[in-house]
Amino acid sequence: MCIKVNVIQVIGKNHAEFVERSDDAVLIEENDQFLCLGIADGKSGCKYGKEGGEIALKALFKYINDNGILQIIDGKYEDEKKYEIIKVIRRDVEKAANDLSTLDKEMSSTVVAIIIDKVNNRYLTVHLGDGCIIGITEKKEVVMLSMPCNGVTVNYTWLTTGEGAPHHMKFVYGNLKDLTNVYILSDGVDCICYGRNMLLEGKSILKTGDYKKVFDFIEQSEPWDDATCVALKINS
């Protein structure tokens, strides 16, 4: 199985006047067994939200590389694994915050990631907060692989340093064999997914399987918030 990866980041209109970078951190790592891809959206208004997001993704991927995904997929120790992952993320975030002489809450972020076992094509998604992961099947069906976890409204979400994070982290597992494309989206890509609702025009663009069309659609939507998309093209 061959997987090609492309990324787009668009600075949201809400941020473009004040900053020259996106608050969305993107990390892609690969070794002999795993391909790890993720987006971490730094909390708005936090000075080091993007840096905290990068640290969270690195801590997550190191944990997976050290421990594998079989025990998580098995489901027997799911709750324990959520606590362990949040623990290592917070440990590294707190260390970085101390080094920067700031509070750990200034490095808060969401996490939405997929880890692919290249040996057997099984995948695990790890998700805390908003953003989503969408798959396209060989029959051109659009499937929400991992839905956002918001609070009362789409403007409320769960963060790595927030209370109750382990309870709101989600795992989803499956196999890539029936998928042709996977898209990891930050919540700023609201032209495709607004909260848990996929928009019709966005779904039609995803069905084309052409990441360039998807990226053009995102860019032309002129998003209000930072918009990031990691696109995977899967060739069996």
GROMACS .gro file of C-alpha atoms in nm:
model
  236
    1MET     CA    1   0.000   0.000   0.000
    2CYS     CA    2   0.132   0.342  -0.101
    3ILE     CA    3   0.020   0.655   0.083
    4LYS     CA    4   0.087   1.006  -0.049
    5VAL     CA    5   0.049   1.299   0.190
    6ASN     CA    6  -0.015   1.668   0.115
    7VAL     CA    7  -0.087   1.957   0.350
    8ILE     CA    8  -0.247   2.299   0.324
    9GLN     CA    9  -0.264   2.572   0.589
   10VAL     CA   10  -0.462   2.892   0.548
   11ILE     CA   11  -0.435   3.167   0.809
   12GLY     CA   12  -0.784   3.266   0.916
   13LYS     CA   13  -0.913   3.618   0.853
   14ASN     CA   14  -0.960   3.649   1.230
   15HIS     CA   15  -0.583   3.609   1.278
   16ALA     CA   16  -0.430   3.744   0.956
   17GLU     CA   17  -0.440   4.107   1.070
   18PHE     CA   18  -0.250   4.032   1.390
   19VAL     CA   19  -0.020   3.735   1.325
   20GLU     CA   20   0.178   3.596   1.033
   21ARG     CA   21   0.139   3.230   1.118
   22SER     CA   22  -0.128   2.971   1.180
   23ASP     CA   23  -0.198   2.848   1.533
   24ASP     CA   24  -0.243   2.497   1.392
   25ALA     CA   25   0.053   2.266   1.445
   26VAL     CA   26   0.105   1.984   1.194
   27LEU     CA   27   0.330   1.684   1.251
   28ILE     CA   28   0.405   1.396   1.017
   29GLU     CA   29   0.642   1.120   1.130
   30GLU     CA   30   0.725   0.783   0.981
   31ASN     CA   31   0.934   0.483   1.078
   32ASP     CA   32   0.952   0.121   0.968
   33GLN     CA   33   0.616   0.034   1.125
   34PHE     CA   34   0.407   0.348   1.174
   35LEU     CA   35   0.298   0.651   0.976
   36CYS     CA   36   0.177   0.916   1.221
   37LEU     CA   37  -0.008   1.229   1.109
   38GLY     CA   38  -0.182   1.491   1.318
   39ILE     CA   39  -0.307   1.844   1.367
   40ALA     CA   40  -0.308   2.024   1.702
   41ASP     CA   41  -0.498   2.352   1.715
   42GLY     CA   42  -0.346   2.589   1.969
   43LYS     CA   43  -0.603   2.761   2.188
   44SER     CA   44  -0.688   3.108   2.061
   45GLY     CA   45  -0.524   3.379   2.265
   46CYS     CA   46  -0.253   3.151   2.403
   47LYS     CA   47   0.098   3.282   2.336
   48TYR     CA   48   0.246   2.937   2.283
   49GLY     CA   49  -0.055   2.739   2.165
   50LYS     CA   50   0.110   2.622   1.844
   51GLU     CA   51   0.428   2.520   2.027
   52GLY     CA   52   0.218   2.332   2.280
   53GLY     CA   53   0.038   2.156   1.998
   54GLU     CA   54   0.365   2.044   1.840
   55ILE     CA   55   0.481   1.909   2.176
   56ALA     CA   56   0.151   1.725   2.227
   57LEU     CA   57   0.176   1.555   1.887
   58LYS     CA   58   0.540   1.459   1.939
   59ALA     CA   59   0.458   1.314   2.282
   60LEU     CA   60   0.165   1.117   2.137
   61PHE     CA   61   0.367   0.976   1.849
   62LYS     CA   62   0.657   0.881   2.076
   63TYR     CA   63   0.413   0.700   2.304
   64ILE     CA   64   0.271   0.507   2.009
   65ASN     CA   65   0.616   0.421   1.875
   66ASP     CA   66   0.722   0.297   2.218
   67ASN     CA   67   0.405   0.103   2.300
   68GLY     CA   68   0.234   0.017   1.972
   69ILE     CA   69  -0.140   0.023   1.911
   70LEU     CA   70  -0.248  -0.336   1.973
   71GLN     CA   71  -0.346  -0.289   2.338
   72ILE     CA   72  -0.554   0.016   2.245
   73ILE     CA   73  -0.722  -0.160   1.953
   74ASP     CA   74  -0.794  -0.459   2.177
   75GLY     CA   75  -1.005  -0.224   2.390
   76LYS     CA   76  -0.932  -0.393   2.721
   77TYR     CA   77  -0.708  -0.112   2.848
   78GLU     CA   78  -0.860   0.181   2.661
   79ASP     CA   79  -0.921   0.403   2.963
   80GLU     CA   80  -0.572   0.336   3.101
   81LYS     CA   81  -0.418   0.427   2.766
   82LYS     CA   82  -0.607   0.756   2.753
   83TYR     CA   83  -0.473   0.850   3.096
   84GLU     CA   84  -0.121   0.747   2.997
   85ILE     CA   85  -0.128   0.952   2.677
   86ILE     CA   86  -0.260   1.263   2.850
   87LYS     CA   87  -0.001   1.214   3.123
   88VAL     CA   88   0.296   1.211   2.883
   89ILE     CA   89   0.154   1.506   2.687
   90ARG     CA   90   0.111   1.713   3.003
   91ARG     CA   91   0.455   1.615   3.131
   92ASP     CA   92   0.622   1.746   2.816
   93VAL     CA   93   0.400   2.055   2.795
   94GLU     CA   94   0.468   2.144   3.158
   95LYS     CA   95   0.844   2.105   3.105
   96ALA     CA   96   0.832   2.334   2.802
   97ALA     CA   97   0.618   2.586   2.990
   98ASN     CA   98   0.872   2.595   3.273
   99ASP     CA   99   1.153   2.648   3.023
  100LEU     CA  100   0.960   2.941   2.874
  101SER     CA  101   0.864   3.080   3.216
  102THR     CA  102   0.496   3.058   3.132
  103LEU     CA  103   0.190   2.864   3.246
  104ASP     CA  104   0.103   2.530   3.094
  105LYS     CA  105  -0.242   2.662   3.000
  106GLU     CA  106  -0.064   2.901   2.762
  107MET     CA  107   0.036   2.591   2.564
  108SER     CA  108  -0.310   2.432   2.541
  109SER     CA  109  -0.426   2.265   2.222
  110THR     CA  110  -0.659   2.012   2.073
  111VAL     CA  111  -0.527   1.691   1.912
  112VAL     CA  112  -0.662   1.506   1.609
  113ALA     CA  113  -0.434   1.237   1.471
  114ILE     CA  114  -0.422   0.909   1.283
  115ILE     CA  115  -0.159   0.641   1.330
  116ILE     CA  116  -0.129   0.384   1.054
  117ASP     CA  117   0.038   0.046   1.103
  118LYS     CA  118   0.212  -0.004   0.769
  119VAL     CA  119   0.255  -0.375   0.834
  120ASN     CA  120  -0.117  -0.462   0.835
  121ASN     CA  121  -0.283  -0.132   0.722
  122ARG     CA  122  -0.479  -0.099   1.045
  123TYR     CA  123  -0.522   0.252   1.182
  124LEU     CA  124  -0.592   0.419   1.513
  125THR     CA  125  -0.728   0.771   1.551
  126VAL     CA  126  -0.658   0.970   1.867
  127HIS     CA  127  -0.885   1.269   1.913
  128LEU     CA  128  -0.929   1.534   2.180
  129GLY     CA  129  -1.145   1.835   2.105
  130ASP     CA  130  -1.261   1.970   1.770
  131GLY     CA  131  -1.143   1.899   1.418
  132CYS     CA  132  -1.231   1.575   1.242
  133ILE     CA  133  -1.106   1.290   1.025
  134ILE     CA  134  -1.300   1.198   0.711
  135GLY     CA  135  -1.255   0.894   0.487
  136ILE     CA  136  -1.361   0.830   0.127
  137THR     CA  137  -1.443   0.472   0.032
  138GLU     CA  138  -1.388   0.300  -0.302
  139LYS     CA  139  -1.763   0.350  -0.365
  140LYS     CA  140  -1.718   0.728  -0.317
  141GLU     CA  141  -1.896   0.725   0.017
  142VAL     CA  142  -1.796   0.999   0.261
  143VAL     CA  143  -1.745   0.857   0.609
  144MET     CA  144  -1.674   1.046   0.930
  145LEU     CA  145  -1.395   0.838   1.085
  146SER     CA  146  -1.360   1.058   1.393
  147MET     CA  147  -1.611   1.325   1.491
  148PRO     CA  148  -1.528   1.644   1.680
  149CYS     CA  149  -1.588   1.646   2.053
  150ASN     CA  150  -1.731   1.984   2.144
  151GLY     CA  151  -1.912   2.111   2.448
  152VAL     CA  152  -2.251   2.278   2.448
  153THR     CA  153  -2.171   2.461   2.121
  154VAL     CA  154  -1.917   2.423   1.839
  155ASN     CA  155  -1.721   2.711   1.994
  156TYR     CA  156  -1.645   2.508   2.307
  157THR     CA  157  -1.392   2.230   2.302
  158TRP     CA  158  -1.159   2.014   2.510
  159LEU     CA  159  -0.787   2.083   2.545
  160THR     CA  160  -0.474   1.894   2.646
  161THR     CA  161  -0.429   2.090   2.970
  162GLY     CA  162  -0.797   2.107   3.058
  163GLU     CA  163  -0.976   1.926   3.335
  164GLY     CA  164  -1.133   1.601   3.223
  165ALA     CA  165  -0.917   1.559   2.912
  166PRO     CA  166  -0.876   1.179   2.953
  167HIS     CA  167  -1.254   1.137   2.971
  168HIS     CA  168  -1.304   1.325   2.643
  169MET     CA  169  -1.022   1.167   2.443
  170LYS     CA  170  -1.153   0.925   2.179
  171PHE     CA  171  -1.001   0.627   2.001
  172VAL     CA  172  -1.133   0.486   1.674
  173TYR     CA  173  -0.973   0.198   1.490
  174GLY     CA  174  -1.020   0.034   1.153
  175ASN     CA  175  -0.848  -0.077   0.833
  176LEU     CA  176  -0.749   0.132   0.533
  177LYS     CA  177  -0.825  -0.146   0.285
  178ASP     CA  178  -1.162   0.001   0.180
  179LEU     CA  179  -1.050   0.366   0.175
  180THR     CA  180  -0.904   0.571  -0.112
  181ASN     CA  181  -0.859   0.900   0.073
  182VAL     CA  182  -0.837   1.029   0.428
  183TYR     CA  183  -0.859   1.395   0.531
  184ILE     CA  184  -0.759   1.533   0.870
  185LEU     CA  185  -0.923   1.874   0.920
  186SER     CA  186  -0.886   2.144   1.180
  187ASP     CA  187  -1.209   2.309   1.291
  188GLY     CA  188  -1.127   2.611   1.075
  189VAL     CA  189  -1.219   2.411   0.763
  190ASP     CA  190  -1.584   2.490   0.820
  191CYS     CA  191  -1.657   2.499   0.446
  192ILE     CA  192  -1.643   2.118   0.465
  193CYS     CA  193  -1.733   2.035   0.822
  194TYR     CA  194  -1.909   2.264   1.069
  195GLY     CA  195  -1.915   2.095   1.406
  196ARG     CA  196  -2.045   1.745   1.337
  197ASN     CA  197  -2.222   1.846   1.018
  198MET     CA  198  -2.063   1.786   0.678
  199LEU     CA  199  -2.174   2.041   0.420
  200LEU     CA  200  -2.305   1.921   0.083
  201GLU     CA  201  -2.068   2.116  -0.138
  202GLY     CA  202  -1.773   2.014   0.075
  203LYS     CA  203  -1.873   1.647   0.052
  204SER     CA  204  -1.894   1.673  -0.327
  205ILE     CA  205  -1.542   1.815  -0.344
  206LEU     CA  206  -1.407   1.538  -0.118
  207LYS     CA  207  -1.563   1.270  -0.339
  208THR     CA  208  -1.346   1.380  -0.633
  209GLY     CA  209  -1.044   1.234  -0.453
  210ASP     CA  210  -0.839   1.526  -0.587
  211TYR     CA  211  -0.654   1.695  -0.302
  212LYS     CA  212  -0.578   2.000  -0.522
  213LYS     CA  213  -0.951   2.064  -0.569
  214VAL     CA  214  -1.005   2.020  -0.195
  215PHE     CA  215  -0.722   2.262  -0.114
  216ASP     CA  216  -0.849   2.520  -0.366
  217PHE     CA  217  -1.197   2.494  -0.215
  218ILE     CA  218  -1.059   2.556   0.135
  219GLU     CA  219  -0.847   2.850   0.024
  220GLN     CA  220  -1.127   3.011  -0.174
  221SER     CA  221  -1.363   2.985   0.124
  222GLU     CA  222  -1.153   3.252   0.301
  223PRO     CA  223  -1.190   3.086   0.643
  224TRP     CA  224  -1.243   3.297   0.952
  225ASP     CA  225  -1.032   3.069   1.171
  226ASP     CA  226  -0.702   2.902   1.080
  227ALA     CA  227  -0.779   2.616   0.841
  228THR     CA  228  -0.551   2.314   0.805
  229CYS     CA  229  -0.601   1.997   0.604
  230VAL     CA  230  -0.375   1.692   0.582
  231ALA     CA  231  -0.476   1.486   0.277
  232LEU     CA  232  -0.385   1.118   0.234
  233LYS     CA  233  -0.417   0.943  -0.103
  234ILE     CA  234  -0.418   0.565  -0.059
  235ASN     CA  235  -0.317   0.336  -0.343
  236SER     CA  236  -0.348  -0.038  -0.279
   0.00000   0.00000   0.00000
